[in-house]
């Protein structure tokens, strides 16, 4: 596989050829690396202006709101999805009932399961049963796109099922936002990490909150950056947190949020339907080659009898993928092409 930069949607990516592992981590565009190098040089020289990272936070927050379809004032920043959802889980009532999908990514379920000492129960259900019985639970928590399989939740079915009810909806959109066009303003809680399909360094995550969700929550991680005016809330009482979802913010990881402030606005500026069609189109052709059921997802799980052996073939051919839940998992992002798909098919056939 060549390592020459590849142009995609107006940006350049080094290492994109054969890289089908965006479900694990996304590749940074060269404009992000250029910016990071400049920032790190400032750090090294002792000339870095720390308050200037606030602009990156604002840019990332605004872009997340745009990409997911939620109000910007509803968006909070944290270090990981599980840490953010832990605040949500801590706010559910004692004895609350929570429904989720079988085999769900544990950052989406463990925060709720860890509340068992308060009588909170978490029940795993098949996707169709989850939607059919959603209103019999206090909370539904699930990934919009499943990490292991690429299966996509019927969000419109869930929306119709819970409309006008008290059921709290929590969707982890980490494996969707960045390649899939979203409109989730009706969801109580969305959350996503930035280091996969949003192409930024690890260390930042975003969460949106409906008014009823945020009203129940306590900012257990309250800190200076959660203040209405962060740089004036560094010392001393009284408590003076932001009125909106920023009161749940944690102090930013500088270089991670700097990267998010570059890649996320760029992704938000693209035609999201074109991006989705590109990614899903490649995945659909792969599914057809192996007679897999059609799924409108950029992630494909290939169920080989010996997944490790198949993955070894891919590695030998210079193709980067992963093994999840006993299958070879590949993901097609905006920087992938028909050449990557053909190289994958050739390696597996060999």
Coordinates of C-alpha atoms in Angstrom, one line a residue:
X1 CA 0.0 0.0 0.0
X2 CA 1.3 3.5 -0.9
X3 CA 1.7 6.1 1.9
X4 CA 1.3 9.0 -0.4
X5 CA -1.2 11.6 0.8
X6 CA -4.7 11.0 -0.4
X7 CA -7.1 13.8 -1.1
X8 CA -10.7 13.4 0.2
X9 CA -13.4 16.0 0.4
X10 CA -10.8 18.8 0.1
X11 CA -8.4 17.5 2.8
X12 CA -5.3 15.4 2.6
X13 CA -4.7 12.2 4.6
X14 CA -1.4 10.3 4.9
X15 CA -1.8 6.6 5.5
X16 CA -5.4 6.4 4.2
X17 CA -4.5 3.6 1.7
X18 CA -5.6 0.4 3.2
X19 CA -6.7 2.0 6.4
X20 CA -10.1 0.4 7.3
X21 CA -10.0 0.8 11.0
X22 CA -11.8 4.1 11.6
X23 CA -14.1 2.3 14.1
X24 CA -11.0 2.1 16.4
X25 CA -9.4 5.5 15.6
X26 CA -9.7 7.9 12.7
X27 CA -6.9 9.4 10.7
X28 CA -6.0 13.0 11.2
X29 CA -6.1 15.3 8.1
X30 CA -2.8 17.0 7.4
X31 CA -4.2 20.4 8.4
X32 CA -4.7 19.0 11.9
X33 CA -1.1 17.8 12.1
X34 CA 0.2 21.1 10.9
X35 CA -1.8 22.9 13.5
X36 CA -0.7 20.5 16.3
X37 CA 2.9 20.8 15.3
X38 CA 2.7 24.6 15.6
X39 CA 1.0 24.3 19.0
X40 CA 3.5 21.9 20.3
X41 CA 6.3 24.2 19.1
X42 CA 4.7 27.0 21.1
X43 CA 4.6 24.7 24.2
X44 CA 8.2 23.8 23.7
X45 CA 9.2 27.4 23.4
X46 CA 7.1 28.5 26.4
X47 CA 5.0 30.8 24.3
X48 CA 1.7 28.9 24.3
X49 CA -1.3 31.0 25.2
X50 CA -3.5 28.7 27.3
X51 CA -6.7 30.8 27.2
X52 CA -6.6 30.6 23.4
X53 CA -7.7 27.0 23.7
X54 CA -11.1 28.3 24.6
X55 CA -11.7 29.1 21.0
X56 CA -11.1 25.4 20.1
X57 CA -13.6 24.4 22.8
X58 CA -16.2 26.8 21.3
X59 CA -15.6 25.5 17.8
X60 CA -15.8 21.9 18.8
X61 CA -19.0 22.5 20.8
X62 CA -20.7 24.4 18.0
X63 CA -19.7 21.7 15.5
X64 CA -21.0 18.9 17.7
X65 CA -24.3 20.7 18.0
X66 CA -24.5 21.1 14.2
X67 CA -23.4 17.5 13.4
X68 CA -25.9 15.9 15.8
X69 CA -28.8 18.4 15.4
X70 CA -29.0 19.8 18.9
X71 CA -28.9 23.3 20.5
X72 CA -25.3 24.4 21.2
X73 CA -26.3 25.5 24.7
X74 CA -27.2 21.9 25.4
X75 CA -23.7 20.6 24.8
X76 CA -21.2 19.7 27.5
X77 CA -17.6 18.7 27.2
X78 CA -15.8 15.8 29.0
X79 CA -12.9 13.5 28.6
X80 CA -14.8 10.3 27.6
X81 CA -18.3 9.1 26.9
X82 CA -18.4 6.9 30.0
X83 CA -17.4 9.8 32.3
X84 CA -20.1 12.0 30.8
X85 CA -22.8 9.2 31.0
X86 CA -21.8 8.6 34.6
X87 CA -23.3 12.0 35.4
X88 CA -26.5 10.9 33.7
X89 CA -26.6 7.5 35.4
X90 CA -26.0 9.1 38.8
X91 CA -29.1 11.1 38.3
X92 CA -31.6 8.3 37.6
X93 CA -33.9 7.6 40.5
X94 CA -33.3 4.7 42.9
X95 CA -34.8 1.6 41.5
X96 CA -34.9 2.9 38.0
X97 CA -35.2 0.4 35.1
X98 CA -32.9 0.7 32.2
X99 CA -33.1 -1.1 28.8
X100 CA -30.2 -1.6 26.4
X101 CA -29.1 -3.9 23.6
X102 CA -27.4 -7.2 24.0
X103 CA -23.7 -7.0 23.5
X104 CA -23.7 -3.2 23.8
X105 CA -20.5 -1.3 24.1
X106 CA -19.9 -1.1 27.9
X107 CA -19.1 2.6 28.1
X108 CA -22.8 3.0 27.3
X109 CA -24.1 0.5 29.8
X110 CA -21.5 0.3 32.7
X111 CA -22.3 3.7 34.1
X112 CA -25.9 2.6 34.6
X113 CA -25.0 -1.0 35.7
X114 CA -22.7 0.5 38.4
X115 CA -25.8 2.0 40.0
X116 CA -27.0 -1.4 41.1
X117 CA -26.5 -0.5 44.7
X118 CA -29.3 1.9 44.4
X119 CA -31.6 -0.7 42.9
X120 CA -31.0 0.4 39.3
X121 CA -31.4 -2.6 36.9
X122 CA -30.2 -2.9 33.3
X123 CA -31.9 -5.3 30.9
X124 CA -30.4 -6.4 27.6
X125 CA -32.9 -6.8 24.8
X126 CA -33.0 -7.5 21.0
X127 CA -33.3 -4.3 19.0
X128 CA -36.9 -4.8 18.0
X129 CA -38.0 -5.7 21.5
X130 CA -36.0 -2.7 22.9
X131 CA -38.1 -0.3 20.8
X132 CA -41.4 -2.2 21.3
X133 CA -41.0 -2.1 25.1
X134 CA -39.1 1.1 25.5
X135 CA -41.9 2.9 27.4
X136 CA -42.0 0.2 30.1
X137 CA -38.5 1.3 31.2
X138 CA -37.3 4.5 32.8
X139 CA -34.3 4.8 30.6
X140 CA -33.2 3.4 27.2
X141 CA -29.4 3.5 26.6
X142 CA -27.9 2.3 23.4
X143 CA -25.4 3.1 20.6
X144 CA -26.9 4.4 17.4
X145 CA -24.4 2.3 15.5
X146 CA -23.1 -0.9 17.1
X147 CA -19.3 -0.9 17.6
X148 CA -18.9 -4.7 17.0
X149 CA -21.3 -5.3 14.1
X150 CA -22.2 -1.9 12.5
X151 CA -25.9 -2.6 13.1
X152 CA -27.9 0.7 13.1
X153 CA -30.6 1.4 15.6
X154 CA -34.1 2.2 14.2
X155 CA -34.0 5.7 15.7
X156 CA -37.2 6.8 14.0
X157 CA -38.9 3.8 15.5
X158 CA -37.6 4.6 18.9
X159 CA -38.6 8.2 18.5
X160 CA -42.2 7.3 17.7
X161 CA -42.3 4.8 20.6
X162 CA -41.1 7.2 23.3
X163 CA -42.8 10.4 22.0
X164 CA -44.8 12.1 24.8
X165 CA -43.6 9.6 27.5
X166 CA -41.4 9.8 30.5
X167 CA -38.8 7.4 29.1
X168 CA -35.3 9.0 29.0
X169 CA -33.4 8.3 25.8
X170 CA -29.6 8.0 25.8
X171 CA -27.8 7.5 22.6
X172 CA -24.0 7.0 22.1
X173 CA -23.3 8.3 18.6
X174 CA -19.6 7.7 18.7
X175 CA -19.7 5.2 15.8
X176 CA -22.1 7.3 13.7
X177 CA -21.2 11.0 14.0
X178 CA -18.7 12.0 11.3
X179 CA -19.9 9.7 8.6
X180 CA -23.7 9.6 9.2
X181 CA -26.1 12.5 8.8
X182 CA -27.9 13.0 12.1
X183 CA -30.9 14.9 13.4
X184 CA -31.3 14.0 17.1
X185 CA -32.8 17.0 18.7
X186 CA -35.5 14.9 20.2
X187 CA -33.1 12.6 22.1
X188 CA -32.6 13.4 25.8
X189 CA -28.8 12.5 25.9
X190 CA -26.4 12.1 23.1
X191 CA -22.7 11.5 23.6
X192 CA -19.6 10.9 21.4
X193 CA -15.9 10.6 21.6
X194 CA -13.9 12.6 19.0
X195 CA -11.1 10.2 18.2
X196 CA -12.9 7.8 15.9
X197 CA -15.0 9.2 13.0
X198 CA -14.4 12.8 14.1
X199 CA -10.7 12.4 13.3
X200 CA -9.4 14.2 16.4
X201 CA -6.9 13.2 19.1
X202 CA -8.2 11.1 21.9
X203 CA -9.1 12.9 25.2
X204 CA -12.3 14.8 24.4
X205 CA -16.0 13.8 24.3
X206 CA -19.2 15.8 23.9
X207 CA -22.7 15.2 25.4
X208 CA -26.0 17.0 24.6
X209 CA -28.7 17.2 27.2
X210 CA -32.4 17.9 27.0
X211 CA -33.9 20.3 29.5
X212 CA -35.5 17.4 31.5
X213 CA -32.3 15.4 31.6
X214 CA -30.0 18.3 32.7
X215 CA -32.6 19.4 35.3
X216 CA -32.2 16.0 37.1
X217 CA -28.4 16.1 37.1
X218 CA -25.8 17.3 39.6
X219 CA -22.5 18.6 38.3
X220 CA -20.5 16.1 40.4
X221 CA -17.3 17.0 38.4
X222 CA -17.8 20.8 39.0
X223 CA -14.5 22.7 38.4
X224 CA -13.3 26.1 37.4
X225 CA -13.9 25.5 33.7
X226 CA -17.6 24.8 34.4
X227 CA -18.0 28.4 35.6
X228 CA -20.1 30.9 33.7
X229 CA -16.9 32.9 33.2
X230 CA -14.2 30.2 33.6
X231 CA -11.2 32.5 34.0
X232 CA -13.0 34.3 36.9
X233 CA -14.0 31.1 38.7
X234 CA -10.5 29.8 39.4
X235 CA -10.4 30.7 43.1
X236 CA -12.8 30.9 46.0
X237 CA -16.5 30.5 46.7
X238 CA -19.4 30.9 46.1
X239 CA -20.2 28.3 43.5
X240 CA -20.8 30.0 40.2
X241 CA -21.4 27.6 37.5
X242 CA -22.7 28.2 34.0
X243 CA -26.5 28.2 33.6
X244 CA -26.5 26.0 30.5
X245 CA -24.9 22.6 29.9
X246 CA -21.4 24.0 30.2
X247 CA -21.9 23.6 34.0
X248 CA -21.1 19.9 33.3
X249 CA -17.8 20.7 31.4
X250 CA -14.5 19.4 32.6
X251 CA -11.2 21.2 32.0
X252 CA -10.1 20.6 28.4
X253 CA -7.2 18.4 27.3
X254 CA -5.5 21.1 25.4
X255 CA -4.2 19.4 22.3
X256 CA -7.1 17.0 22.0
X257 CA -9.7 19.8 22.0
X258 CA -7.5 21.8 19.7
X259 CA -7.7 19.0 17.2
X260 CA -11.4 18.7 17.7
X261 CA -11.8 22.4 17.1
X262 CA -10.2 21.9 13.7
X263 CA -11.6 18.6 12.4
X264 CA -15.2 18.9 13.6
X265 CA -16.0 22.2 12.0
X266 CA -14.5 20.9 8.8
X267 CA -16.7 17.8 8.9
X268 CA -19.7 19.9 9.8
X269 CA -19.1 22.0 6.7
X270 CA -19.3 19.1 4.3
X271 CA -22.4 17.8 2.5
X272 CA -23.3 15.1 5.1
X273 CA -25.5 13.2 2.7
X274 CA -22.7 12.9 0.3
X275 CA -20.3 11.7 3.0
X276 CA -22.8 9.1 4.2
X277 CA -23.5 7.9 0.7
X278 CA -19.8 7.5 0.0
X279 CA -19.0 5.5 3.2
X280 CA -22.2 3.4 3.1
X281 CA -21.7 2.7 -0.6
X282 CA -18.3 1.1 -0.1
X283 CA -19.6 -0.9 2.8
X284 CA -22.7 -2.0 0.9
X285 CA -20.5 -3.4 -1.9
X286 CA -18.5 -5.4 0.6
X287 CA -21.6 -6.8 2.1
X288 CA -22.8 -7.9 -1.3
X289 CA -19.6 -9.7 -2.0
X290 CA -20.2 -11.9 1.1
X291 CA -24.0 -12.1 0.9
X292 CA -24.4 -10.3 4.1
X293 CA -27.8 -8.7 5.0
X294 CA -28.0 -5.1 3.8
X295 CA -27.4 -2.5 6.5
X296 CA -27.0 1.2 5.9
X297 CA -23.8 1.4 7.9
X298 CA -20.1 2.3 7.2
X299 CA -19.1 -0.6 9.5
X300 CA -19.0 -4.2 8.4
X301 CA -18.4 -7.3 10.5
X302 CA -17.1 -10.2 8.4
X303 CA -17.8 -13.5 10.2
X304 CA -14.9 -15.8 9.3
X305 CA -14.5 -19.2 10.9
X306 CA -10.9 -18.1 11.9
X307 CA -11.0 -14.3 12.3
X308 CA -7.4 -14.1 13.5
X309 CA -6.2 -15.9 10.3
X310 CA -8.2 -13.6 8.1
X311 CA -6.9 -10.5 10.0
X312 CA -3.4 -11.8 9.5
X313 CA -3.9 -11.9 5.7
X314 CA -5.1 -8.3 5.8
X315 CA -2.1 -7.2 7.9
X316 CA 0.2 -8.9 5.5
X317 CA -1.4 -7.0 2.6
X318 CA -1.0 -3.7 4.4
X319 CA -4.7 -3.4 5.3
X320 CA -5.5 -2.2 8.8
X321 CA -8.7 -3.6 10.4
X322 CA -9.6 -5.1 13.8
X323 CA -11.2 -8.1 15.4
X324 CA -14.3 -7.5 17.4
X325 CA -16.7 -10.1 18.9
X326 CA -15.1 -12.9 16.8
X327 CA -15.4 -11.1 13.5
X328 CA -13.1 -9.0 11.3
X329 CA -14.4 -5.5 11.5
X330 CA -13.8 -2.9 8.8
X331 CA -15.0 0.6 8.5
X332 CA -15.1 2.9 5.5
X333 CA -14.6 6.6 6.1
X334 CA -14.6 9.6 3.7
X335 CA -10.9 9.0 2.9
X336 CA -11.4 5.4 1.7
X337 CA -11.8 4.5 -1.9
X338 CA -12.7 1.6 -4.3
X339 CA -9.0 0.8 -4.2
X340 CA -9.2 0.0 -0.5
X341 CA -12.2 -2.2 -1.1
X342 CA -10.6 -4.1 -3.9
X343 CA -7.4 -4.6 -1.9
X344 CA -9.4 -6.0 1.0
X345 CA -11.3 -8.4 -1.3
X346 CA -8.0 -9.5 -2.9
X347 CA -6.3 -10.1 0.4
X348 CA -9.2 -12.2 1.8
X349 CA -9.5 -14.2 -1.5
X350 CA -5.8 -15.0 -1.3

